[in-house]
Each structure stands twice: as structure tokens, then as C-alpha cells.
CSV table of C-alpha atoms in Angstrom, one decimal:
chain,number,residue,atom,x,y,z
A,1,MET,CA,121.6,117.6,183.6
A,2,GLU,CA,122.9,119.4,180.9
A,3,ASN,CA,120.7,120.7,178.3
A,4,LEU,CA,120.7,118.0,175.7
A,5,PRO,CA,119.6,119.0,172.3
A,6,LYS,CA,116.3,117.6,171.4
A,7,LYS,CA,116.2,115.0,168.8
A,8,VAL,CA,114.9,116.4,165.5
A,9,ARG,CA,112.7,114.1,163.8
A,10,SER,CA,112.5,114.2,160.0
A,11,LYS,CA,109.2,114.9,158.5
A,12,LYS,CA,107.7,111.7,157.0
A,13,LEU,CA,106.9,112.2,153.3
A,14,SER,CA,104.0,110.5,151.6
A,15,THR,CA,105.1,107.4,149.7
A,16,ARG,CA,102.1,107.6,147.4
A,17,VAL,CA,102.8,108.3,143.8
A,18,ASP,CA,100.3,110.1,141.6
A,19,LEU,CA,99.9,108.0,138.4
A,20,THR,CA,97.3,110.1,136.7
A,21,ALA,CA,99.7,111.5,134.1
A,22,MET,CA,101.2,108.0,133.4
A,23,VAL,CA,97.7,106.5,132.7
A,24,SER,CA,96.9,109.3,130.3
A,25,VAL,CA,100.2,108.8,128.4
A,26,SER,CA,99.7,105.1,128.3
A,27,PHE,CA,96.2,105.4,126.8
A,28,LEU,CA,97.5,107.9,124.2
A,29,LEU,CA,100.3,105.4,123.2
A,30,ILE,CA,97.8,102.5,122.9
A,31,ILE,CA,95.6,104.6,120.7
A,32,PHE,CA,98.5,105.7,118.6
A,33,PHE,CA,99.8,102.2,118.0
A,34,MET,CA,96.3,100.8,117.2
A,35,VAL,CA,95.8,103.5,114.6
A,36,THR,CA,99.3,103.0,113.0
A,37,ILE,CA,98.8,99.3,112.9
A,38,GLU,CA,95.5,99.6,111.2
A,39,LEU,CA,96.9,102.0,108.6
A,40,ALA,CA,100.0,99.9,108.0
A,41,LYS,CA,97.9,96.8,106.9
A,42,PRO,CA,98.2,96.1,103.2
A,43,LYS,CA,95.1,96.7,101.3
A,44,ALA,CA,94.5,93.8,98.9
A,45,MET,CA,91.9,92.9,96.4
A,46,GLU,CA,90.4,89.4,96.7
A,47,LEU,CA,91.0,87.2,93.7
A,48,ASP,CA,89.5,83.8,93.0
A,49,PHE,CA,91.6,81.6,90.9
A,50,PRO,CA,90.0,78.3,89.8
A,51,ASP,CA,92.1,75.2,90.1
A,52,HIS,CA,91.5,73.2,87.0
A,53,GLY,CA,94.7,71.2,87.3
A,54,CYS,CA,95.6,72.4,83.8
A,55,CYS,CA,97.0,75.8,82.8
A,56,ASP,CA,98.0,75.3,79.2
A,57,CYS,CA,94.7,73.9,77.9
A,58,ILE,CA,93.7,75.0,74.4
A,59,PRO,CA,90.1,76.2,74.6
A,60,ARG,CA,87.5,73.9,73.0
A,61,TYR,CA,85.8,75.3,69.9
A,62,ALA,CA,82.5,75.8,71.7
A,63,GLU,CA,84.3,77.8,74.4
A,64,GLU,CA,86.0,80.1,71.9
A,65,ASN,CA,82.8,82.2,71.7
A,66,ARG,CA,82.9,82.8,75.4
A,67,SER,CA,86.5,83.9,75.7
A,68,VAL,CA,87.5,87.5,75.7
A,69,THR,CA,91.2,88.4,75.8
A,70,ILE,CA,92.3,91.9,77.0
A,71,LEU,CA,95.8,93.0,76.3
A,72,LEU,CA,97.0,95.9,78.5
A,73,ASP,CA,99.7,98.0,77.0
A,74,LYS,CA,101.7,101.2,77.8
A,75,ASN,CA,100.0,104.6,77.9
A,76,ASP,CA,96.7,103.2,79.2
A,77,LYS,CA,95.9,101.4,75.9
A,78,ILE,CA,93.7,98.3,75.8
A,79,THR,CA,93.3,95.9,72.9
A,80,TYR,CA,90.7,93.2,73.1
A,81,PHE,CA,89.4,90.4,70.9
A,82,ILE,CA,86.9,87.6,71.3
A,83,GLY,CA,87.9,84.0,70.5
A,84,LEU,CA,91.3,82.9,69.3
A,85,LEU,CA,93.6,85.5,67.7
A,86,GLU,CA,94.2,83.1,64.7
A,87,ASN,CA,90.5,83.0,64.0
A,88,PRO,CA,88.7,85.6,66.1
A,89,VAL,CA,85.0,85.8,66.6
A,90,LYS,CA,85.6,89.6,66.9
A,91,LYS,CA,88.7,91.0,65.4
A,92,PRO,CA,91.2,92.9,67.7
A,93,GLU,CA,90.1,96.4,68.6
A,94,LYS,CA,91.7,99.2,70.6
A,95,ILE,CA,89.3,100.5,73.2
A,96,ALA,CA,89.5,102.9,76.2
A,97,TYR,CA,88.9,102.4,79.9
A,98,GLY,CA,85.6,103.6,81.4
A,99,LYS,CA,81.9,103.3,81.2
A,100,GLU,CA,81.7,103.9,77.4
A,101,GLY,CA,84.8,101.8,76.6
A,102,ILE,CA,85.7,98.3,77.9
A,103,HIS,CA,82.9,98.4,80.5
A,104,LYS,CA,80.2,98.7,77.9
A,105,GLU,CA,81.7,96.0,75.7
A,106,LEU,CA,82.2,93.5,78.6
A,107,LEU,CA,78.6,94.0,79.8
A,108,LYS,CA,77.2,93.7,76.2
A,109,TYR,CA,79.0,90.5,75.4
A,110,ASN,CA,78.5,88.9,78.8
A,111,ASN,CA,74.7,89.6,78.6
A,112,ALA,CA,74.6,88.2,75.1
A,113,VAL,CA,76.3,84.9,76.2
A,114,LEU,CA,74.0,84.6,79.3
A,115,ASP,CA,70.9,85.2,77.1
A,116,TYR,CA,72.1,82.6,74.7
A,117,SER,CA,72.6,80.1,77.5
A,118,LYS,CA,69.1,80.7,78.8
A,119,LYS,CA,67.5,80.5,75.4
A,120,HIS,CA,69.2,77.2,74.6
A,121,GLY,CA,68.6,75.7,78.0
A,122,ILE,CA,72.3,75.5,79.0
A,123,LYS,CA,72.3,75.1,82.8
A,124,ASN,CA,75.9,76.3,83.2
A,125,GLU,CA,75.2,80.1,83.1
A,126,ARG,CA,78.6,81.4,83.8
A,127,GLY,CA,78.9,84.1,81.1
A,128,ILE,CA,82.2,85.0,79.4
A,129,THR,CA,85.7,84.1,80.5
A,130,VAL,CA,88.1,87.0,80.4
A,131,ILE,CA,91.8,86.5,79.9
A,132,ILE,CA,93.8,89.6,81.1
A,133,LYS,CA,97.3,89.9,79.8
A,134,PRO,CA,99.2,92.9,81.1
A,135,SER,CA,102.3,93.7,79.2
A,136,LYS,CA,105.6,94.6,80.8
A,137,LYS,CA,105.1,98.2,79.7
A,138,SER,CA,101.6,98.5,81.3
A,139,ASN,CA,101.4,99.9,84.8
A,140,TYR,CA,99.8,98.4,87.9
A,141,SER,CA,96.9,100.8,88.0
A,142,ASN,CA,95.7,99.5,84.6
A,143,LEU,CA,95.5,96.0,86.0
A,144,VAL,CA,93.6,97.2,89.0
A,145,GLU,CA,91.2,99.1,86.8
A,146,ILE,CA,90.5,96.0,84.7
A,147,LEU,CA,90.0,93.9,87.9
A,148,ASP,CA,87.6,96.6,89.1
A,149,GLU,CA,85.7,96.2,85.8
A,150,MET,CA,85.4,92.4,86.4
A,151,LYS,CA,83.9,93.1,89.8
A,152,ILE,CA,81.5,95.9,88.6
A,153,THR,CA,80.3,93.9,85.6
A,154,GLY,CA,79.8,90.7,87.6
A,155,ILE,CA,82.2,88.6,85.5
A,156,LYS,CA,83.2,85.8,87.7
A,157,SER,CA,85.4,83.8,85.4
A,158,TYR,CA,88.7,85.6,84.6
A,159,ALA,CA,92.4,84.9,84.7
A,160,ILE,CA,95.6,87.0,84.7
A,161,VAL,CA,98.2,85.6,82.4
A,162,ASP,CA,101.7,87.0,82.2
A,163,TYR,CA,102.8,85.8,78.8
A,164,TYR,CA,102.1,86.9,75.2
A,165,THR,CA,102.0,84.8,72.1
A,166,PRO,CA,104.2,86.0,69.3
A,167,GLU,CA,101.0,87.0,67.4
A,168,GLU,CA,99.8,89.1,70.3
A,169,GLU,CA,103.2,90.8,70.6
A,170,LYS,CA,103.0,91.7,66.9
A,171,LEU,CA,99.5,93.0,67.5
A,172,LEU,CA,100.7,95.3,70.3
A,173,ALA,CA,103.6,96.5,68.2
A,174,ILE,CA,101.2,97.9,65.6
A,175,LYS,CA,100.4,101.5,66.5
């Protein structure tokens, strides 16, 4: 017979795929997304707002001694007074932020109210109530600083109010 050419068989290649590189890349992607998700979470401060069912209540006369109003204004200025502005226990005073400023006054007055409560056998020892009123000209960091002071001084009863009385606006207008 004639010389028939031999059948050439093709070499069989391995069907196995090496996934080592793919596993490394997938772990890197998982770590990347876990880190970016954690960094993208908004950081918020916890606020406790009591629900009294009444927002526009006029403070009772006995409670006026416990209320401190802090007015935040532009250029990092703070004005505070104790009681009602019409008849304050302590007249409005400009004060600075920090340990020797508003921090010192809040601690001093809160401790005085707590001592008075203990001395007279008042069981509700909640200290002072602070009303924080940021003006439209104040910046966000001023509000955060005052909220930090509430946490540091241990004052548990405070509220953020977004309106000013006409008397308070006149007070802020005085330079």
C-alpha cells in the first residue's frame, strides 16, 4: 500500500485554569470596599430630645433659676444669661469658648443648682437646663463646640432652639 501519511494528533492542553491571581484581586477589592464604606459613613453626635408634648411653654418661676440661655453669634461670640431676658437672674454677658470661658460658668452654675437641690431635699436632681440658640450668622462648629461642652460638663437637659425673640436680636445687635 501506498505510504499513507500518519495521522498527526494534536497535543492535548490542560483545561485547568490558575485562579491564584483572581483570588488575590478579589480579596483586595473586598478590603477596598469595606474600608471605603466605613469611611463614607456619616459621623453624628447623639442628641436626646425630651418629648414633653409642649414646645412653647413659658418656664415656671421656680424653673427660671435653672435655665441658662446661650446665644451663638458670628465670629465665635457667645452671649449667655440666666433666667428670662426680661428679668434675668444673671444679666447677659459675652463670654469666650473654652475651659476658662463658658465651660467654667456652666460647671459653676450647674454645681450650684445641684448643691441647692441636695441641701433642700429636692429629689429631682437634674441640674440646669440650657437653651442653645444659634443665630443664622453663627457657624456649625460653634454649635458642635457647645454640644461638646454639654457632654463634658455632664449637663443632660438642653435644647437647640432656632428662633430669637426681638429682645434677643437687639441684644446680639449691640456690639
